[in-house]
Coordinates of C-alpha atoms and ligand atoms in Angstrom, one line a residue:
X1 CA 105.1 138.7 200.5
X2 CA 104.2 139.7 204.0
X3 CA 105.0 143.4 203.6
X4 CA 102.9 143.8 200.5
X5 CA 99.8 143.1 202.5
X6 CA 100.7 145.8 205.0
X7 CA 101.5 148.4 202.5
X8 CA 99.1 151.3 202.8
X9 CA 99.3 152.5 199.3
X10 CA 97.8 150.2 196.7
X11 CA 100.7 150.2 194.2
X12 CA 102.5 147.0 193.7
X13 CA 105.7 147.0 195.8
X14 CA 108.8 147.4 193.7
X15 CA 110.5 144.1 193.4
X16 CA 113.8 145.2 194.8
X17 CA 112.0 146.8 197.8
X18 CA 110.1 143.5 198.3
X19 CA 113.4 141.6 198.3
X20 CA 114.9 144.1 200.8
X21 CA 112.0 143.5 203.2
X22 CA 111.7 139.8 202.7
X23 CA 115.3 138.8 203.0
X24 CA 116.8 141.6 205.1
X25 CA 113.9 142.8 207.1
X26 CA 114.7 146.5 206.4
X27 CA 111.9 148.9 205.6
X28 CA 113.5 151.1 202.9
X29 CA 116.6 151.8 200.9
X30 CA 119.3 154.2 202.0
X31 CA 121.0 156.9 199.9
X32 CA 121.7 155.7 196.4
X33 CA 121.1 152.0 197.0
X34 CA 118.0 151.9 194.9
X35 CA 119.5 153.9 192.0
X36 CA 122.6 151.7 192.0
X37 CA 120.5 148.5 192.0
X38 CA 118.3 149.8 189.1
X39 CA 121.4 150.8 187.2
X40 CA 123.0 147.4 187.5
X41 CA 119.7 145.6 186.7
X42 CA 119.6 147.6 183.4
X43 CA 122.9 146.0 182.5
X44 CA 125.3 148.9 183.1
X45 CA 128.5 149.4 185.1
X46 CA 128.8 151.4 188.3
X47 CA 131.3 152.8 190.7
X48 CA 129.9 153.2 194.2
X49 CA 131.8 155.4 196.7
X50 CA 130.2 155.1 200.1
X51 CA 131.5 155.5 203.6
X52 CA 132.1 152.4 205.7
X53 CA 128.8 151.3 207.0
X54 CA 127.0 153.1 204.2
X55 CA 125.4 149.9 203.0
X56 CA 127.4 148.9 200.0
X57 CA 126.7 145.2 200.1
X58 CA 123.0 145.4 199.4
X59 CA 123.8 147.1 196.1
X60 CA 125.0 143.9 194.6
X61 CA 123.2 141.4 196.8
X62 CA 119.7 142.5 195.8
X63 CA 120.3 142.2 192.0
X64 CA 121.8 138.8 192.8
X65 CA 118.5 137.8 194.3
X66 CA 116.4 139.3 191.6
X67 CA 118.0 137.8 188.6
X68 CA 118.6 134.2 187.7
X69 CA 122.3 133.2 187.8
X70 CA 125.2 133.9 190.1
X71 CA 126.7 137.2 191.2
X72 CA 130.5 137.0 191.6
X73 CA 131.9 139.1 194.5
X74 CA 135.6 139.8 194.3
X75 CA 137.1 140.5 197.7
X76 CA 140.6 140.5 199.1
X77 CA 139.3 139.7 202.6
X78 CA 139.6 136.0 202.8
X79 CA 139.3 135.9 206.5
X80 CA 135.9 137.5 206.4
X81 CA 134.3 135.5 203.6
X82 CA 133.0 132.8 206.0
X83 CA 131.2 135.4 208.2
X84 CA 129.8 137.2 205.2
X85 CA 128.4 133.9 203.8
X86 CA 127.1 132.8 207.2
X87 CA 125.3 136.1 207.6
X88 CA 123.7 135.7 204.2
X89 CA 122.5 132.2 205.0
X90 CA 121.0 133.5 208.2
X91 CA 118.8 135.7 205.9
X92 CA 118.0 132.8 203.6
X93 CA 120.4 133.9 200.8
X94 CA 122.2 131.2 199.0
X95 CA 125.9 132.2 199.1
X96 CA 129.3 130.5 199.1
X97 CA 132.9 131.4 198.8
X98 CA 136.0 130.0 197.1
X99 CA 139.5 130.8 198.5
X100 CA 142.7 129.2 199.6
X101 CA 141.2 128.0 203.0
X102 CA 139.1 125.4 201.2
X103 CA 140.2 122.0 200.2
X104 CA 140.0 120.8 196.6
X105 CA 137.0 118.7 197.3
X106 CA 135.2 121.6 199.1
X107 CA 135.9 123.8 196.1
X108 CA 134.5 121.1 193.9
X109 CA 131.3 121.1 195.9
X110 CA 130.9 124.8 195.6
X111 CA 131.5 124.7 191.8
X112 CA 128.8 122.0 191.5
X113 CA 126.3 124.2 193.4
X114 CA 127.1 127.1 191.2
X115 CA 126.7 125.0 188.1
X116 CA 123.3 123.7 189.2
X117 CA 121.9 127.1 190.0
X118 CA 122.0 126.5 193.7
X119 CA 123.8 129.8 194.5
X120 CA 122.9 133.4 194.2
X121 CA 126.3 134.8 195.3
X122 CA 129.8 133.5 195.0
X123 CA 132.7 135.2 196.8
X124 CA 136.1 134.8 195.4
X125 CA 139.6 136.2 196.2
X126 CA 141.1 137.9 193.2
X127 CA 144.0 135.5 192.7
X128 CA 141.5 132.7 192.6
X129 CA 139.3 134.4 190.1
X130 CA 142.1 135.1 187.8
X131 CA 143.2 131.5 187.4
X132 CA 142.6 130.2 183.9
X133 CA 140.5 127.4 185.3
X134 CA 138.2 129.8 187.2
X135 CA 137.7 132.0 184.2
X136 CA 136.9 129.0 182.1
X137 CA 134.4 127.9 184.7
X138 CA 132.7 131.3 184.7
X139 CA 132.4 131.2 181.0
X140 CA 129.8 128.4 181.5
X141 CA 127.7 130.1 184.2
X142 CA 124.8 132.5 183.8
X143 CA 126.4 135.6 185.5
X144 CA 124.3 138.3 187.0
X145 CA 127.2 140.7 187.8
X146 CA 130.7 141.2 189.1
X147 CA 131.0 143.1 192.3
X148 CA 134.6 144.3 192.9
X149 CA 134.7 145.1 196.6
X150 CA 137.4 147.2 198.2
X151 CA 138.1 148.5 194.7
X152 CA 140.7 151.0 196.0
X153 CA 143.1 148.0 196.3
X154 CA 143.8 148.6 192.7
X155 CA 145.4 151.9 193.5
X156 CA 149.0 152.3 194.4
X157 CA 148.3 155.5 196.3
X158 CA 146.8 153.9 199.3
X159 CA 148.4 151.4 201.7
X160 CA 145.9 148.7 200.6
X161 CA 147.4 148.1 197.2
X162 CA 147.0 144.5 195.9
X163 CA 148.8 143.8 192.7
X164 CA 146.2 141.0 191.8
X165 CA 143.6 143.7 191.5
X166 CA 145.4 145.0 188.4
X167 CA 144.5 141.8 186.7
X168 CA 140.8 142.3 187.1
X169 CA 140.6 144.4 183.9
X170 CA 140.3 140.9 182.3
X171 CA 136.6 140.9 183.4
X172 CA 135.8 143.7 181.1
X173 CA 137.5 142.0 178.2
X174 CA 136.3 138.5 178.7
X175 CA 132.7 139.2 180.0
X176 CA 131.8 142.5 178.3
X177 CA 128.0 141.9 178.7
X178 CA 128.1 141.3 182.4
X179 CA 127.6 144.4 184.5
X180 CA 130.3 145.3 187.0
X181 CA 130.2 147.4 190.1
X182 CA 133.3 148.6 191.9
X183 CA 132.8 149.5 195.5
X184 CA 135.0 151.4 198.0
X185 CA 134.9 153.7 201.0
X186 CA 138.0 155.6 199.8
X187 CA 136.9 158.6 198.0
X188 CA 139.9 160.6 196.9
X189 CA 140.3 161.7 193.3
X190 CA 143.5 159.8 192.7
X191 CA 142.0 156.5 193.8
X192 CA 138.9 157.1 191.8
X193 CA 140.9 157.7 188.7
X194 CA 142.9 154.5 189.2
X195 CA 139.8 152.5 189.7
X196 CA 138.3 153.7 186.4
X197 CA 141.6 153.2 184.6
X198 CA 142.8 149.9 185.9
X199 CA 139.4 148.2 186.0
X200 CA 138.5 149.5 182.5
X201 CA 135.4 151.2 183.9
X202 CA 135.3 154.1 181.5
X203 CA 131.6 154.1 180.9
X204 CA 130.6 153.3 184.5
X205 CA 128.3 155.7 186.3
X206 CA 129.7 157.1 189.4
X207 CA 127.6 157.1 192.6
X208 CA 129.1 159.2 195.4
X209 CA 127.2 158.9 198.6
X210 CA 127.4 161.4 201.5
X211 CA 130.4 160.6 203.6
X212 CA 128.7 161.9 206.7
X213 CA 128.4 159.4 209.5
X214 CA 125.9 161.2 211.7
X215 CA 126.0 158.6 214.5
X216 CA 129.7 159.1 215.1
X217 CA 130.7 161.7 217.6
X218 CA 134.2 163.2 217.0
X219 CA 136.5 164.3 219.8
X220 CA 140.1 165.5 219.5
X221 CA 142.2 166.2 222.6
X222 CA 145.7 167.5 223.1
X223 CA 147.9 164.6 224.1
X224 CA 148.9 164.6 227.8
X225 CA 149.6 161.1 229.0
X226 CA 147.7 159.5 226.3
X227 CA 147.1 156.2 228.1
X228 CA 145.4 157.9 231.0
X229 CA 143.3 160.0 228.7
X230 CA 142.3 156.8 226.9
X231 CA 141.5 155.2 230.3
X232 CA 139.3 158.1 231.4
X233 CA 137.5 158.1 228.0
X234 CA 136.8 154.4 228.2
X235 CA 135.7 154.5 231.8
X236 CA 133.4 157.4 231.2
X237 CA 131.9 156.3 227.8
X238 CA 132.6 152.7 227.1
X239 CA 133.0 150.6 230.3
X240 CA 132.0 147.3 228.6
X241 CA 132.0 148.1 224.9
X242 CA 134.0 146.6 222.0
X243 CA 136.3 149.1 220.2
X244 CA 139.5 149.6 218.4
X245 CA 142.6 151.6 219.6
X246 CA 145.0 152.6 216.9
X247 CA 148.7 153.3 217.6
X248 CA 151.5 154.1 215.2
X249 CA 154.1 151.5 216.2
X250 CA 154.1 147.8 217.1
X251 CA 155.8 148.5 220.4
X252 CA 153.2 150.9 221.4
X253 CA 150.4 148.5 220.4
X254 CA 151.9 145.8 222.7
X255 CA 152.4 148.3 225.5
X256 CA 148.9 149.7 225.4
X257 CA 147.3 146.2 225.1
X258 CA 149.2 145.1 228.2
X259 CA 148.2 148.2 230.0
X260 CA 144.5 147.9 229.2
X261 CA 144.6 144.3 230.3
X262 CA 146.2 145.3 233.6
X263 CA 143.4 147.8 233.9
X264 CA 140.9 145.0 233.7
X265 CA 139.8 145.2 230.1
X266 CA 139.9 142.4 227.6
X267 CA 142.4 143.9 225.1
X268 CA 144.4 142.1 222.3
X269 CA 147.3 143.4 220.2
X270 CA 147.3 143.2 216.4
X271 CA 150.1 144.3 214.1
X272 CA 152.1 143.0 211.2
X273 CA 154.9 141.8 213.5
X274 CA 152.7 139.1 215.0
X275 CA 152.4 135.6 213.6
X276 CA 149.6 135.2 211.1
X277 CA 148.0 132.6 213.3
X278 CA 148.0 134.9 216.3
X279 CA 146.6 137.8 214.2
X280 CA 143.8 135.6 212.9
X281 CA 143.0 134.3 216.4
X282 CA 142.9 137.8 217.8
X283 CA 140.7 139.0 215.0
X284 CA 138.3 136.0 215.5
X285 CA 138.1 136.8 219.3
X286 CA 137.4 140.4 218.6
X287 CA 134.6 139.5 216.2
X288 CA 133.0 136.7 218.2
X289 CA 133.3 137.8 221.7
X290 CA 131.6 140.8 223.2
X291 CA 133.3 143.8 224.7
X292 CA 136.8 143.1 223.3
X293 CA 139.2 146.0 222.6
X294 CA 141.6 145.5 219.7
X295 CA 144.8 147.5 220.0
X296 CA 146.3 147.7 216.6
X297 CA 148.4 149.4 213.9
X298 CA 146.7 150.3 210.7
X299 CA 147.4 146.7 209.6
X300 CA 144.1 145.9 211.3
X301 CA 140.6 146.8 210.1
X302 CA 140.1 146.7 206.4
X303 CA 136.8 145.1 205.8
X304 CA 136.1 144.4 209.5
X305 CA 132.4 143.9 209.3
X306 CA 131.6 144.0 213.0
X307 CA 128.6 146.2 213.3
X308 CA 128.8 147.0 217.1
X309 CA 132.2 148.6 217.3
X310 CA 131.3 151.4 219.7
X311 CA 134.5 153.4 219.5
X312 CA 137.6 153.9 217.6
X313 CA 140.4 155.7 219.5
X314 CA 143.6 157.0 217.9
X315 CA 146.6 157.5 220.3
X316 CA 148.7 158.8 217.4
X317 CA 147.9 161.0 214.5
X318 CA 146.6 159.2 211.4
X319 CA 148.6 160.2 208.3
X320 CA 145.7 161.7 206.4
X321 CA 142.1 162.7 206.8
X322 CA 141.2 159.9 204.4
X323 CA 142.8 157.3 206.7
X324 CA 141.2 158.9 209.7
X325 CA 137.7 158.7 208.1
X326 CA 138.3 155.1 207.0
X327 CA 139.5 154.0 210.4
X328 CA 136.9 155.9 212.5
X329 CA 134.3 154.7 210.0
X330 CA 134.7 151.2 211.5
X331 CA 132.7 152.5 214.5
X332 CA 129.0 152.3 214.6
X333 CA 128.2 150.5 211.4
X334 CA 124.9 149.5 213.0
X335 CA 123.9 153.2 213.0
X336 CA 123.8 153.4 216.8
X337 CA 125.8 156.1 218.6
X338 CA 129.6 155.6 218.5
X339 CA 132.7 157.6 219.3
X340 CA 135.8 158.6 217.4
X341 CA 138.4 159.7 219.9
X342 CA 141.9 161.1 218.9
X343 CA 144.7 162.3 221.1
X344 CA 147.5 164.1 219.3
X345 CA 150.5 166.1 220.4
X346 CA 153.4 168.0 219.2
X347 CA 155.6 164.8 219.1
X348 CA 153.3 163.3 216.6
X349 CA 153.8 166.1 214.2
X350 CA 157.5 165.9 214.6
X351 CA 157.6 162.2 214.3
X352 CA 155.4 162.1 211.1
X353 CA 157.3 164.9 209.5
X354 CA 160.6 163.2 210.2
X355 CA 159.4 159.9 208.9
X356 CA 158.3 161.6 205.8
X357 CA 161.5 163.6 205.3
X358 CA 163.6 160.4 205.7
X359 CA 161.4 158.2 203.6
X360 CA 162.3 156.8 200.2
X361 CA 159.3 158.5 198.5
X362 CA 160.0 160.6 195.5
X363 CA 159.4 164.3 195.7
X364 CA 155.9 164.4 194.3
X365 CA 154.7 161.7 196.7
X366 CA 156.4 163.4 199.6
X367 CA 154.5 166.6 198.7
X368 CA 151.2 164.8 198.7
X369 CA 152.0 163.1 202.0
X370 CA 153.1 166.4 203.5
X371 CA 149.8 168.1 202.4
X372 CA 147.8 165.2 203.9
X373 CA 149.6 165.7 207.2
X374 CA 148.9 169.4 207.2
X375 CA 145.2 168.8 206.4
X376 CA 144.8 166.5 209.4
X377 CA 146.6 169.0 211.6
X378 CA 144.1 171.6 210.5
X379 CA 141.3 169.3 211.5
X380 CA 142.8 168.7 214.9
X381 CA 143.4 172.4 215.6
X382 CA 140.1 173.7 214.2
X383 CA 137.7 175.7 216.3
X384 CA 134.8 174.9 214.0
X385 CA 132.5 172.0 213.8
X386 CA 134.7 168.9 213.0
X387 CA 132.1 167.4 210.8
X388 CA 132.0 170.5 208.7
X389 CA 135.8 170.3 208.3
X390 CA 135.7 166.6 207.4
X391 CA 133.0 166.9 204.9
X392 CA 134.4 170.0 203.3
X393 CA 137.5 168.0 202.7
X394 CA 135.5 165.5 200.7
X395 CA 133.9 168.5 198.8
X396 CA 130.6 168.0 200.6
X397 CA 128.7 170.9 202.0
X398 CA 127.3 170.7 205.5
X399 CA 125.4 173.8 206.2
X400 CA 125.0 173.9 210.0
X401 CA 127.3 172.9 212.8
X402 CA 126.4 169.3 213.6
X403 CA 125.9 169.4 217.3
X404 CA 127.6 166.0 217.6
X405 CA 131.3 166.7 217.9
X406 CA 133.4 168.2 220.7
X407 CA 133.7 171.6 219.2
X408 CA 129.9 171.8 218.8
X409 CA 129.2 170.5 222.3
X410 CA 131.7 172.8 224.0
X411 CA 132.7 175.7 221.7
X412 CA 136.5 176.2 221.8
X413 CA 137.7 179.3 223.3
X414 CA 140.5 181.1 221.4
X415 CA 142.9 183.7 222.6
X416 CA 145.0 186.4 220.9
X417 CA 148.4 184.7 220.7
X418 CA 150.2 187.3 218.7
X419 CA 152.6 188.3 221.4
X420 CA 153.1 184.8 222.6
X421 CA 153.8 183.7 219.0
X422 CA 156.4 186.5 218.7
X423 CA 158.1 185.4 221.9
X424 CA 158.1 181.8 220.9
X425 CA 159.6 182.5 217.4
X426 CA 162.0 185.0 218.8
X427 CA 163.3 182.4 221.2
X428 CA 163.8 180.0 218.2
X429 CA 165.8 182.6 216.5
X430 CA 167.9 183.7 219.5
X431 CA 168.9 180.2 220.4
X432 CA 170.2 179.5 216.9
X433 CA 167.3 177.7 215.3
X434 CA 168.5 174.2 216.3
X435 CA 166.6 173.4 219.6
X436 CA 163.5 171.3 220.2
X437 CA 160.4 172.5 222.0
X438 CA 161.3 171.3 225.5
X439 CA 164.5 173.3 225.5
X440 CA 162.8 176.4 224.1
X441 CA 160.2 176.2 226.8
X442 CA 162.9 176.1 229.4
X443 CA 164.4 179.3 228.0
X444 CA 161.1 181.1 227.9
X445 CA 160.3 180.1 231.5
X446 CA 163.8 181.1 232.6
X447 CA 164.8 177.7 233.9
X448 CA 168.5 177.3 234.5
X449 CA 169.5 173.8 233.6
X450 CA 173.2 172.7 233.4
X451 CA 172.9 172.6 229.6
X452 CA 171.4 176.0 229.4
X453 CA 174.2 177.5 231.5
X454 CA 176.8 175.7 229.6
X455 CA 175.5 177.3 226.4
X456 CA 175.3 180.7 228.1
X457 CA 171.6 181.1 227.2
X458 CA 170.7 182.8 230.5
X459 CA 172.0 186.0 228.9
X460 CA 169.7 185.9 225.9
X461 CA 167.0 188.5 225.6
X462 CA 164.3 185.8 225.4
X463 CA 165.5 184.1 228.7
X464 CA 162.6 184.2 231.1
X465 CA 160.3 186.4 229.0
X466 CA 157.5 183.8 229.0
X467 CA 156.6 183.4 232.6
X468 CA 153.0 184.4 232.1
X469 CA 152.3 181.0 230.5
X470 CA 152.9 177.5 231.9
X471 CA 155.1 175.0 230.2
X472 CA 152.0 173.1 229.1
X473 CA 150.7 176.3 227.4
X474 CA 154.0 177.0 225.7
X475 CA 154.0 173.5 224.3
X476 CA 150.5 174.1 223.0
X477 CA 151.7 177.4 221.4
X478 CA 154.6 175.6 219.6
X479 CA 152.3 172.7 218.6
X480 CA 149.9 175.1 217.0
X481 CA 152.7 177.1 215.3
X482 CA 154.1 174.0 213.8
X483 CA 150.6 172.8 212.8
X484 CA 149.9 176.1 211.1
X485 CA 153.3 175.9 209.4
X486 CA 154.5 179.1 211.0
X487 CA 157.7 177.5 212.0
X488 CA 159.4 174.5 210.6
X489 CA 161.0 171.4 212.1
X490 CA 164.3 169.9 211.2
X491 CA 163.7 166.4 209.9
X492 CA 166.9 165.0 211.4
X493 CA 167.1 166.3 215.0
X494 CA 163.7 167.9 215.5
X495 CA 165.1 171.4 216.1
X496 CA 162.8 174.3 215.1
X497 CA 163.8 176.9 212.5
X498 CA 162.1 179.9 211.0
X499 CA 160.7 180.1 207.4
X500 CA 159.3 182.9 205.2
X501 CA 156.0 182.3 206.9
X502 CA 157.4 183.0 210.3
X503 CA 158.5 186.6 209.4
X504 CA 155.2 188.4 209.4
X505 CA 154.3 186.8 212.7
X506 CA 157.6 187.7 214.2
X507 CA 157.3 191.3 213.1
X508 CA 153.9 191.5 214.6
X509 CA 152.3 192.1 211.1
X510 CA 150.2 188.9 211.2
X511 CA 147.9 188.4 214.2
X512 CA 147.7 184.8 215.5
X513 CA 144.9 183.2 217.5
X514 CA 145.4 180.0 219.4
X515 CA 142.8 177.6 220.6
X516 CA 142.6 177.1 224.3
X517 CA 143.2 173.4 225.1
X518 CA 140.2 172.3 227.1
X519 CA 141.2 171.3 230.7
X520 CA 138.9 168.3 231.0
X521 CA 137.5 165.7 228.7
X522 CA 134.2 167.0 227.2
X523 CA 131.4 164.5 227.8
X524 CA 130.8 162.9 224.4
X525 CA 128.5 160.4 223.1
X526 CA 127.1 158.3 225.9
X527 CA 126.3 155.6 223.3
X528 CA 123.4 154.2 225.2
X529 CA 121.8 157.5 226.0
X530 CA 118.5 156.1 224.6
X531 CA 118.6 153.8 227.6
X532 CA 118.6 150.4 225.9
X533 CA 121.0 148.6 228.1
X534 CA 122.4 148.1 231.6
X535 CA 122.5 151.9 232.2
X536 CA 118.7 152.3 232.1
X537 CA 117.0 150.5 235.0
X538 CA 113.7 150.4 233.1
X539 CA 114.8 148.5 230.1
X540 CA 117.9 146.8 231.4
X541 CA 116.4 143.4 232.4
X542 CA 114.7 142.9 229.0
X543 CA 117.8 144.1 227.1
X544 CA 119.9 141.6 229.0
X545 CA 117.5 138.8 228.5
X546 CA 117.5 139.4 224.8
X547 CA 121.3 139.5 224.8
X548 CA 121.4 136.2 226.5
X549 CA 118.9 134.6 224.1
X550 CA 121.0 136.0 221.2
X551 CA 124.2 134.6 222.8
X552 CA 122.7 131.2 223.2
X553 CA 121.6 131.0 219.6
X554 CA 125.0 132.1 218.4
X555 CA 126.8 129.6 220.6
X556 CA 124.6 126.8 219.4
X557 CA 125.6 127.6 215.8
X558 CA 129.2 128.7 216.5
X559 CA 128.8 132.1 214.9
X560 CA 129.3 135.6 216.3
X561 CA 126.3 137.0 218.1
X562 CA 125.9 139.9 215.6
X563 CA 125.2 137.4 212.8
X564 CA 122.0 136.4 214.6
X565 CA 120.7 139.9 215.4
X566 CA 122.3 143.3 215.4
X567 CA 122.0 145.6 218.5
X568 CA 119.6 147.7 216.4
X569 CA 117.2 144.7 216.2
X570 CA 117.4 144.1 219.9
X571 CA 116.7 147.7 220.5
X572 CA 113.7 147.6 218.3
X573 CA 112.5 144.6 220.2
X574 CA 112.8 146.3 223.5
X575 CA 110.9 149.3 222.2
X576 CA 108.1 147.5 220.4
X577 CA 107.7 144.4 222.6
X578 CA 106.0 142.4 219.8
X579 CA 103.5 139.8 220.9
X580 CA 102.7 138.0 217.6
X581 CA 104.7 136.8 214.6
X582 CA 103.1 139.5 212.5
X583 CA 104.4 142.1 214.9
X584 CA 107.8 140.5 215.0
X585 CA 108.0 140.6 211.2
X586 CA 108.0 144.4 211.4
X587 CA 111.1 144.5 213.6
X588 CA 114.2 146.0 212.1
X589 CA 116.5 143.3 210.6
X590 CA 114.0 140.4 210.9
X591 CA 113.3 139.0 207.5
X592 CA 111.3 136.0 206.5
X593 CA 114.0 133.5 207.3
X594 CA 114.9 134.9 210.7
X595 CA 111.2 135.0 211.5
X596 CA 110.8 131.4 210.7
X597 CA 114.0 130.3 212.4
X598 CA 113.9 132.4 215.6
X599 CA 110.4 133.8 215.8
X600 CA 108.9 131.4 218.3
X601 CA 112.0 131.4 220.5
X602 CA 112.0 135.2 220.7
X603 CA 108.3 135.5 221.3
X604 CA 108.5 132.8 223.9
X605 CA 111.3 134.6 225.8
X606 CA 109.3 137.9 225.6
X607 CA 106.2 136.2 226.9
X608 CA 108.0 134.5 229.8
X609 CA 109.5 137.8 230.6
X610 CA 106.3 139.7 230.8
X611 CA 104.4 137.0 232.7
X612 CA 106.9 136.5 235.5
Ligands
LIG701 P1 129.5 148.8 204.0 O1 129.9 147.6 203.2 O2 129.2 150.0 203.1 O3 130.5 149.2 205.0 P2 127.3 147.3 204.8 O4 126.8 146.8 203.5 O5 128.1 146.3 205.7 O6 128.2 148.6 204.7 O7 126.1 147.8 205.7 C1 126.3 148.5 206.9 C2 125.1 148.2 207.8 O8 124.0 148.9 207.4 C3 124.8 146.8 207.9 O9 124.5 146.4 209.2 C4 123.5 146.7 207.1 O10 122.7 145.6 207.5 C5 122.9 148.0 207.3 N1 122.0 148.5 206.2 C6 122.4 148.6 204.9 N2 121.4 149.0 204.1 C7 120.4 149.2 205.0 C8 119.0 149.7 204.8 N3 118.5 150.1 203.6 N4 118.2 149.8 205.9 C9 118.7 149.4 207.1 N5 119.9 149.0 207.3 C10 120.8 148.9 206.3
LIG702 ZN1 130.0 169.5 215.0

């Protein structure tokens, strides 16, 4: 093994580390990967909770390569199996999949391969695995392990619930000696309990990785013409990058996709109202082409394995911090800088609270949902480091402010809003606790509309008492009062009314501080600040050349460019400029197979470049 020779210490290289280097071209394990692999190799069950991009797949792929027999990977993401399998073959790993997209004879071929020991990994959709014929087939195979990916699909608490997953408990009963690992990026306690219960994983060891994603920069801005805010953000930070824009409704998805297209970006819509074929086509384009923006509802994204998604933008408030982390986690899987950008406004809060109040959920579920909403509002309005707030929510300590979020980069100014809060609440009271924010702001500013005069509100004591602030500032005051639950919103008509919690503020007994909404967008995470692309004149030509070589190889094979090399690999190439195959072998992400297949071509391109 090539790395064994280079190793400076004289101990024999650990077999799993050797496999990591040989097949995947990575230098060392991350986080709990090694512990999980060892645990599975010792024949025991595991549950792995890791953030998106945390490196879950290696946890079962490496045991699959170390032990004779087949590892079965259960995944609900049929559309992705092809890419996953292609990526493994690129690294010289023998993998295949069985799902409904294959014909009977193709399935027959795969089964043959498995029977003859020609496969290390076999991906299966749960409904396929649970068929009697499949289970009977597995009875005859030497099985290394079962990996149950996206294991949170077993839980009815999330929106990814898949009834078939409940049937997977059969694996425990039928194959008690085969180790199982359940993997998910959803960490909350309810989901975790469901996984243990429904998959019969009572003796499994739990591995909880840090949910920190240090390469993601978080920004939250108060919503003011969201589309223009998005445009400015994209122009400033991501002029040519691929990314995802999330919206709450299908209509808005369509609207924003059209608008971005009109602005000259390649943007595609994705939501459950589109034909399945259209959705698949859009997803394929997003994965295969460079620089595409997917505008989507939350119907999009589970298991999207695209490593170079450079930003995730939310134009509406996600319904929980868990959802937010899962969605933003799709950015920067390759570990390079990425942005999470969220605009949220008062209307979001109202809309979500109304949706909730009018939903069919029972009281307990409503309470959970309501709490989730309050938590994400707290995140939006925080004046502290956003990463600290996020990680605290997942019970993880993060000692110092991170330096890589908007509140760290530009500390938020706060102001004593006690008097403003009193005025705002008093105005709610005087007008009869039935008006929405726009009207209340009119009253505070002393604007005489026809409606106001008809109601005789120009005679109220709160009429015109708020001229020291602008309409925008009053909206911000109300938004923050609602977010902090210091005033409530009528679920039917959106009018504000006072609650027990309003009283101490109204009476001046409880001081209130508001955050000053920043005027301009804080510069965030120029993702290419390391200068590995078109923005750096020094390295730009080489970077572009390597991108072209990568694109040509990918087109030749009809696969997405990132299956050939990740950006992180190109970046390492630009930095190290290897001249020999030995040097090339030490590049991040180049294992034995890729060295053999593409080594000469890459070296040739580099050589030509430097001898021009
Ligand atoms: P997850 O399934 O947890 O979202 P993946 O298994 O897809 O994450 O891995 C995310 C990215 O991190 C992939 O690009 C993968 O190649 C890379 N990766 C995983 N483990 C390592 C490692 N030990 N060293 C370097 N890169 C790694
Ligand atoms: Zn921070």
